[in-house]
Amino acid sequence: MTRPPGRWLQRELRRRLMLPVLAIVVISVVVSAFNAHALVERIFDRWLLDAAHSLGSQVRFQGGQASVQLSPQSESVLTYDVVDRIFYEVLQDGRHVAGQPGLPQLGRKATRYRHNSEAFDASYGGIDVRVGRVQVQGPHGDSAVVLVAETRTKRELALRAQVLVFAPVAILAVVAWLVVSSAVRRTLRPLRRMAQAWNDGSHTSLEPMATQDVPRELMPFAVALNDLLARVRELLLRERHFAATAAHQLRTPLAGLQLGLARAAACPDLASTRAALDELASSTQRAARMVQQLLALSRVDPAARGAIEMVDVDLVALAREVGEAYMDAAQARHTTLELDAGEQPVHVQGQPSLLSEALGNLIDNALRYTPPGGRVTISVRPEPPALGVADSGPGIAADETDKVFDRFVRGRGMTGEGSGLGLAIVKEITALHRAEIVLGRSEELGGLAVTLRFPAA
């Protein structure tokens, strides 16, 4: 089974949770390490400059010449260090006065401090050192420069200690990543159980999933899926019922066709053969009408509504066009078909072919159930926009006005050749256009009056 394309929710949650945490940790470590390194450097620089100031306090000026009176014990104290090597030099106007000659007077990464002092990195005798430089002023404007240098061993050890201090932070970040990953997996476990429950069920089963053990956060998702399954189940049941009923309804005209063919084949003369063929043609027309209405009903099925585009429709023009198409059928039944509409157009938003189908079904029903010599009137009203068909037929009993909209249902006493689908098609098309369908009795003609009332365009 191939995995469906798309992002993994587990990875997405882990990334969204951990990236900000890792970013904060990294930034905190970098800033803390930088500040700690700067603090350590300043502390060591202060010690170095304190030694330079102590040495500077031993500088004496006599006759404009600087000298250093430093006992062996004092020099030993000055240069003693367990870890680093210490060097010093005193200069006056660039001239060596005391200490180890050749200490650098300038360097890189210089940091200035108070009391006319600074510290910088340099190299002395091929060794990297940190040099503290202090300016000493004499009583008569004389000056000398005191340099104290030390190797960088202590500083490097301090830097390594910082790395060791921050190493647990990195380990903690890895542990946090593992903890978050485990938490995300546990959090998504109900989703996997839900998916497994659906996968374990029958592929043809549309029963809703039990929601007793579903976490509260997933309840809307589970309820929405169950609602979707219920709608799909209802739609499938409707389709199965429709297919079964359609097959049952088509069986009658198809049986009539078979019987008509058998009669035509058994006729002894031309006259009886022609009569049998006339009955066969009538059965063929009924079957064709049934198939046509089934196709029309499938076009306005709720599953196909999303693809229907609404446009501006003139009900007067549509009524005139559809009425003219049924003139021949009305004349064949000796029925008067007339249009009651003004000259001004009446506009609604709709789908022309579907509205024509609805009006055609109303006219067809009226013609089928109106006795010869009767009348059928198509009416259009502007306020509110309405389209109606009235006839002088028997009408529909009051207790059947709701049932006649069901598929394959015909009113009591209906003797016409209808299929029971006409008003069902009209109902679906009316609902699609957000219109209202009203059944009543025509005051003028005495038969059934069907009116479709549309929202204003």
XYZ file of C-alpha atoms in Angstrom:
457
model
C 0.000 0.000 0.000
C 1.557 3.292 -1.083
C 1.575 6.189 1.313
C -0.526 9.168 0.287
C 1.344 12.326 -0.690
C 1.456 15.256 1.683
C 3.237 16.421 4.773
C 3.529 14.228 7.851
C 1.644 15.802 10.754
C 4.061 14.220 13.231
C 7.070 15.833 11.554
C 5.241 19.124 11.240
C 4.314 19.204 14.925
C 7.818 18.197 15.966
C 9.324 20.868 13.758
C 6.940 23.565 14.973
C 7.546 22.665 18.613
C 11.297 22.127 18.541
C 12.601 24.731 16.110
C 11.628 27.692 18.339
C 13.031 25.878 21.387
C 16.280 25.039 19.605
C 16.539 28.583 18.277
C 16.139 29.975 21.797
C 18.675 27.493 23.179
C 21.239 28.244 20.471
C 20.822 31.997 20.811
C 21.025 31.745 24.604
C 24.163 29.591 24.445
C 25.860 31.880 21.929
C 25.007 35.043 23.856
C 25.950 33.476 27.193
C 29.218 32.114 25.808
C 30.089 35.487 24.310
C 29.296 37.315 27.549
C 31.143 34.727 29.644
C 34.195 34.928 27.382
C 34.165 38.727 27.531
C 33.792 38.640 31.326
C 36.677 36.178 31.723
C 38.850 38.295 29.437
C 38.096 41.425 31.473
C 38.851 39.647 34.756
C 42.193 38.376 33.470
C 42.919 41.797 31.956
C 42.241 43.456 35.317
C 44.662 41.096 37.022
C 47.233 41.799 34.343
C 46.785 45.567 34.603
C 46.864 45.406 38.412
C 50.299 43.820 38.108
C 51.320 46.564 35.659
C 50.072 49.277 38.035
C 51.946 47.638 40.919
C 55.111 47.639 38.822
C 54.443 51.230 37.776
C 54.335 52.259 41.421
C 57.974 51.207 41.661
C 59.134 53.513 38.842
C 61.237 56.504 40.029
C 62.206 59.610 38.067
C 65.511 61.313 38.819
C 66.836 64.049 36.565
C 64.276 63.139 33.943
C 65.436 59.518 33.859
C 63.170 56.662 34.853
C 64.422 53.771 36.927
C 62.922 50.807 38.713
C 63.972 49.817 42.192
C 62.731 46.210 42.302
C 64.102 43.731 44.808
C 64.602 40.113 43.789
C 61.712 39.103 46.057
C 59.387 41.672 44.478
C 60.407 40.585 40.990
C 59.790 36.970 41.962
C 56.330 37.839 43.227
C 55.601 39.791 40.042
C 56.639 37.043 37.650
C 55.412 34.058 39.632
C 52.471 32.109 38.166
C 51.681 28.411 38.444
C 50.132 28.220 34.977
C 51.425 31.038 32.766
C 54.773 32.668 32.118
C 54.983 36.357 33.047
C 57.119 38.969 31.292
C 57.555 42.662 31.995
C 59.381 45.665 30.620
C 59.657 49.343 31.509
C 60.408 51.828 28.716
C 60.953 55.547 28.560
C 60.599 57.209 25.190
C 61.037 53.768 23.580
C 64.219 53.097 25.525
C 64.483 49.929 27.595
C 64.698 50.659 31.306
C 64.053 47.336 33.046
C 62.685 43.827 32.551
C 62.787 41.641 29.439
C 63.503 43.748 26.377
C 61.473 43.571 23.200
C 57.949 43.229 24.554
C 55.454 44.440 21.910
C 53.955 47.859 22.566
C 51.056 47.462 20.105
C 48.873 44.508 19.172
C 45.444 43.299 18.083
C 42.088 43.122 19.870
C 43.032 46.038 22.095
C 40.711 46.844 24.993
C 41.019 50.211 26.725
C 40.543 50.610 30.447
C 40.626 53.455 32.928
C 43.727 55.220 34.215
C 45.364 55.405 30.809
C 45.757 51.639 30.431
C 44.911 48.996 27.843
C 45.347 45.298 27.062
C 45.950 43.640 23.700
C 46.977 40.373 22.046
C 50.470 40.030 20.624
C 53.289 37.576 20.041
C 56.558 37.516 21.995
C 59.339 35.115 21.196
C 56.980 33.047 19.057
C 54.486 32.719 21.909
C 50.979 34.184 21.968
C 50.671 36.554 24.902
C 48.255 39.071 26.351
C 49.962 42.373 27.132
C 48.869 44.959 29.680
C 50.133 48.485 28.997
C 50.146 51.282 31.611
C 51.331 54.885 31.212
C 53.176 56.162 34.327
C 53.489 59.924 34.877
C 56.410 61.508 36.779
C 56.214 64.612 39.025
C 57.746 66.928 36.429
C 55.850 65.784 33.346
C 58.100 62.808 32.732
C 56.488 59.523 31.723
C 57.266 55.874 31.268
C 55.486 52.868 29.805
C 55.067 49.709 31.836
C 54.340 46.459 29.947
C 53.338 43.224 31.638
C 52.650 40.177 29.448
C 51.477 36.661 30.176
C 50.922 33.589 28.086
C 47.304 32.564 27.344
C 47.187 29.193 29.119
C 44.729 30.279 31.842
C 42.485 31.909 29.270
C 42.429 28.790 27.097
C 41.640 26.656 30.141
C 38.787 29.018 30.999
C 37.480 28.740 27.428
C 37.528 24.949 27.653
C 35.690 25.166 30.953
C 33.008 27.262 29.249
C 32.609 24.586 26.597
C 32.239 21.958 29.304
C 29.686 24.150 31.074
C 27.543 24.568 27.950
C 27.902 20.954 26.766
C 25.059 19.779 29.066
C 22.828 22.364 27.408
C 23.377 20.655 24.043
C 22.698 17.284 25.637
C 19.554 18.733 27.204
C 18.424 19.979 23.776
C 18.828 16.466 22.340
C 16.884 15.020 25.272
C 14.163 17.644 24.732
C 13.978 16.649 21.057
C 13.482 13.009 22.024
C 10.892 13.899 24.676
C 8.940 16.111 22.255
C 9.057 13.414 19.561
C 7.725 10.849 22.013
C 5.021 13.257 23.208
C 3.958 13.995 19.622
C 3.729 10.282 18.853
C 1.604 9.696 21.957
C -0.565 12.701 21.127
C -1.212 11.441 17.591
C -1.903 7.895 18.747
C -5.705 8.487 18.905
C -5.624 9.597 15.261
C -3.850 6.397 14.293
C -6.387 4.383 16.290
C -9.226 6.179 14.492
C -7.649 5.473 11.104
C -7.064 1.844 12.078
C -10.676 1.508 13.196
C -11.885 2.680 9.784
C -9.356 0.508 7.948
C -10.340 -2.569 9.933
C -13.989 -2.102 9.001
C -15.551 -3.399 5.829
C -14.871 -1.294 2.753
C -18.598 -1.364 2.012
C -19.605 -0.441 5.557
C -20.592 3.153 6.177
C -21.513 2.760 9.823
C -20.439 5.677 12.059
C -17.401 5.283 14.288
C -17.868 5.032 18.054
C -16.758 8.277 19.698
C -16.713 7.251 23.367
C -12.895 7.025 23.549
C -12.136 9.883 21.156
C -10.217 12.772 22.803
C -12.135 15.996 23.175
C -9.855 17.815 20.722
C -10.589 15.223 18.018
C -14.327 15.082 18.677
C -15.249 17.734 16.028
C -13.195 15.783 13.471
C -14.867 12.482 14.381
C -18.344 14.044 14.404
C -17.725 15.659 11.000
C -16.577 12.328 9.540
C -19.587 10.533 10.988
C -21.870 13.212 9.533
C -20.186 12.779 6.158
C -20.631 9.013 6.349
C -24.286 9.492 7.248
C -24.829 11.758 4.230
C -23.005 9.332 1.934
C -24.993 6.429 3.357
C -28.251 8.315 2.837
C -27.249 9.237 -0.712
C -26.362 5.631 -1.547
C -29.633 4.395 -0.087
C -31.525 6.950 -2.170
C -29.640 5.913 -5.288
C -30.266 2.227 -4.630
C -33.947 2.869 -4.008
C -34.127 5.028 -7.120
C -32.395 2.390 -9.262
C -34.629 -0.384 -7.941
C -37.801 1.654 -8.441
C -36.687 2.786 -11.902
C -36.037 -0.809 -12.918
C -39.473 -1.771 -11.633
C -41.156 1.110 -13.473
C -39.311 0.386 -16.724
C -40.326 -3.244 -16.569
C -43.947 -2.389 -17.452
C -43.283 -0.510 -20.717
C -40.608 -3.027 -21.689
C -43.070 -5.858 -21.101
C -45.557 -3.947 -23.238
C -42.956 -3.755 -25.996
C -42.369 -7.494 -25.848
C -46.094 -8.198 -25.870
C -46.641 -5.794 -28.754
C -43.904 -7.450 -30.792
C -45.413 -10.859 -30.114
C -48.877 -9.649 -31.166
C -47.524 -8.035 -34.313
C -45.723 -11.230 -35.239
C -48.890 -13.291 -34.731
C -51.282 -11.013 -36.688
C -52.892 -12.775 -39.658
C -53.578 -9.673 -41.770
C -52.315 -6.145 -42.407
C -55.061 -4.356 -40.449
C -54.439 -6.266 -37.231
C -50.681 -5.875 -37.722
C -51.084 -2.096 -38.021
C -53.175 -1.980 -34.836
C -50.529 -4.003 -32.987
C -47.804 -1.667 -34.268
C -49.794 1.353 -33.027
C -49.893 -0.170 -29.544
C -46.177 -0.925 -29.874
C -45.470 2.717 -30.780
C -47.445 3.872 -27.734
C -45.438 1.576 -25.448
C -42.218 2.819 -27.043
C -43.214 6.434 -26.393
C -43.975 5.664 -22.737
C -40.612 3.935 -22.312
C -38.787 6.813 -24.019
C -40.612 9.325 -21.818
C -39.671 7.342 -18.721
C -35.986 7.229 -19.721
C -36.025 10.940 -20.586
C -37.435 11.840 -17.178
C -34.971 9.572 -15.375
C -32.121 11.360 -17.144
C -33.638 14.732 -16.270
C -33.916 13.685 -12.629
C -30.257 12.633 -12.542
C -29.227 16.072 -13.853
C -30.761 17.810 -10.839
C -29.652 15.261 -8.278
C -28.065 16.910 -5.212
C -24.688 15.373 -6.055
C -24.589 17.246 -9.394
C -25.637 20.680 -8.158
C -22.159 22.097 -7.701
C -21.490 22.209 -11.450
C -24.637 24.188 -12.389
C -24.068 27.814 -13.400
C -26.816 30.378 -12.822
C -27.452 33.156 -15.370
C -30.069 35.837 -15.971
C -33.277 34.285 -17.368
C -36.381 36.037 -18.749
C -39.379 33.989 -17.589
C -41.686 35.531 -20.222
C -39.409 34.526 -23.103
C -38.837 31.095 -21.578
C -42.603 30.489 -21.123
C -43.303 31.554 -24.698
C -40.560 29.284 -26.097
C -41.544 26.197 -24.081
C -45.262 26.776 -24.725
C -44.704 26.864 -28.478
C -42.842 23.544 -28.241
C -45.977 21.908 -26.742
C -48.509 23.391 -29.187
C -48.587 20.301 -31.381
C -49.109 18.012 -28.378
C -51.958 20.247 -27.160
C -53.644 20.207 -30.569
C -53.286 16.418 -30.767
C -55.174 16.154 -27.460
C -57.728 18.802 -28.512
C -56.648 20.994 -25.595
C -56.260 24.769 -25.642
C -52.773 25.875 -24.535
C -52.468 29.612 -23.829
C -49.961 32.060 -22.342
C -50.957 34.659 -19.744
C -47.991 37.070 -19.479
C -47.280 40.738 -19.997
C -44.984 42.284 -22.571
C -42.347 43.325 -20.028
C -39.630 40.744 -19.247
C -39.467 39.138 -15.800
C -35.895 38.277 -14.847
C -34.611 35.691 -12.355
C -31.279 33.981 -11.738
C -31.450 30.432 -13.002
C -30.332 27.723 -15.387
C -32.353 28.037 -18.634
C -32.354 24.368 -19.627
C -33.441 23.225 -16.160
C -36.195 25.838 -15.948
C -37.369 24.750 -19.391
C -37.370 21.146 -18.148
C -39.447 22.089 -15.091
C -41.978 24.097 -17.107
C -42.127 21.367 -19.737
C -42.960 18.763 -17.088
C -45.735 20.958 -15.685
C -47.211 21.482 -19.165
C -46.853 17.782 -20.012
C -48.621 16.765 -16.785
C -51.405 19.269 -17.417
C -51.938 18.026 -20.980
C -51.935 14.361 -19.912
C -54.472 14.775 -17.115
C -56.755 17.354 -18.769
C -59.694 15.806 -20.660
C -60.037 16.620 -24.395
C -61.559 20.025 -24.978
C -60.015 21.412 -21.789
C -57.656 24.342 -21.232
C -54.081 24.716 -19.982
C -52.721 28.170 -19.110
C -49.078 29.186 -18.660
C -48.770 32.312 -16.505
C -45.888 34.653 -15.619
C -46.107 37.233 -12.811
C -43.502 39.938 -12.045
C -44.001 40.648 -8.305
C -42.703 38.402 -6.924
C -41.293 36.605 -9.988
C -43.493 33.567 -10.544
C -44.059 30.947 -13.218
C -47.215 28.840 -13.162
C -49.283 26.260 -15.051
C -53.028 25.754 -14.461
C -55.411 23.296 -16.112
C -59.068 22.305 -16.197
C -58.368 18.707 -15.207
C -59.434 16.808 -12.069
C -56.751 18.332 -9.831
C -55.152 16.659 -6.791
C -56.809 15.799 -3.492
C -55.744 17.978 -0.541
C -54.317 15.012 1.387
C -52.023 14.129 -1.534
C -50.337 17.502 -2.127
C -47.175 16.458 -0.258
C -46.951 12.912 -1.634
C -47.153 13.838 -5.317
C -43.630 15.310 -5.151
C -42.164 11.883 -4.350
C -40.664 9.858 -7.159
C -42.966 7.442 -9.033
C -45.999 8.625 -7.043
C -49.242 9.480 -8.858
C -52.417 10.871 -7.364
C -55.521 8.782 -6.882
C -57.815 8.729 -9.844
C -55.112 9.769 -12.306
C -55.868 7.974 -15.530
C -53.214 9.565 -17.729
C -50.041 7.910 -18.926
C -47.691 9.723 -16.549
C -44.625 8.143 -14.988
C -44.887 9.752 -11.555
C -41.600 11.601 -12.050
C -42.747 14.961 -13.431
C -43.446 16.765 -10.161
C -40.398 15.144 -8.518
C -38.242 16.709 -11.234
C -39.982 20.059 -10.777
C -39.396 19.898 -7.010
C -35.643 19.256 -7.421
C -35.252 22.066 -9.961
C -37.247 24.435 -7.754
C -35.058 23.662 -4.726
C -31.950 24.173 -6.847
C -33.147 27.700 -7.696
C -34.103 28.455 -4.064
C -37.656 28.919 -5.261
C -40.961 27.912 -3.678
C -43.427 25.508 -5.267
C -47.130 25.954 -4.446
C -49.951 23.562 -5.342
C -53.548 24.726 -5.395
C -56.794 24.742 -7.346
C -57.233 27.151 -10.218
C -60.135 29.518 -9.548
C -60.588 30.159 -13.256
C -60.092 26.670 -14.727
C -61.052 24.529 -11.737
C -58.152 22.096 -12.044
C -54.637 21.933 -10.613
C -52.568 25.124 -10.408
C -48.797 24.807 -9.843
C -46.833 28.006 -9.166
C -43.050 28.429 -8.885
C -42.167 31.562 -6.901
C -38.598 32.789 -7.344
C -36.501 35.151 -5.237
C -36.085 38.567 -6.841
C -33.196 38.739 -9.326
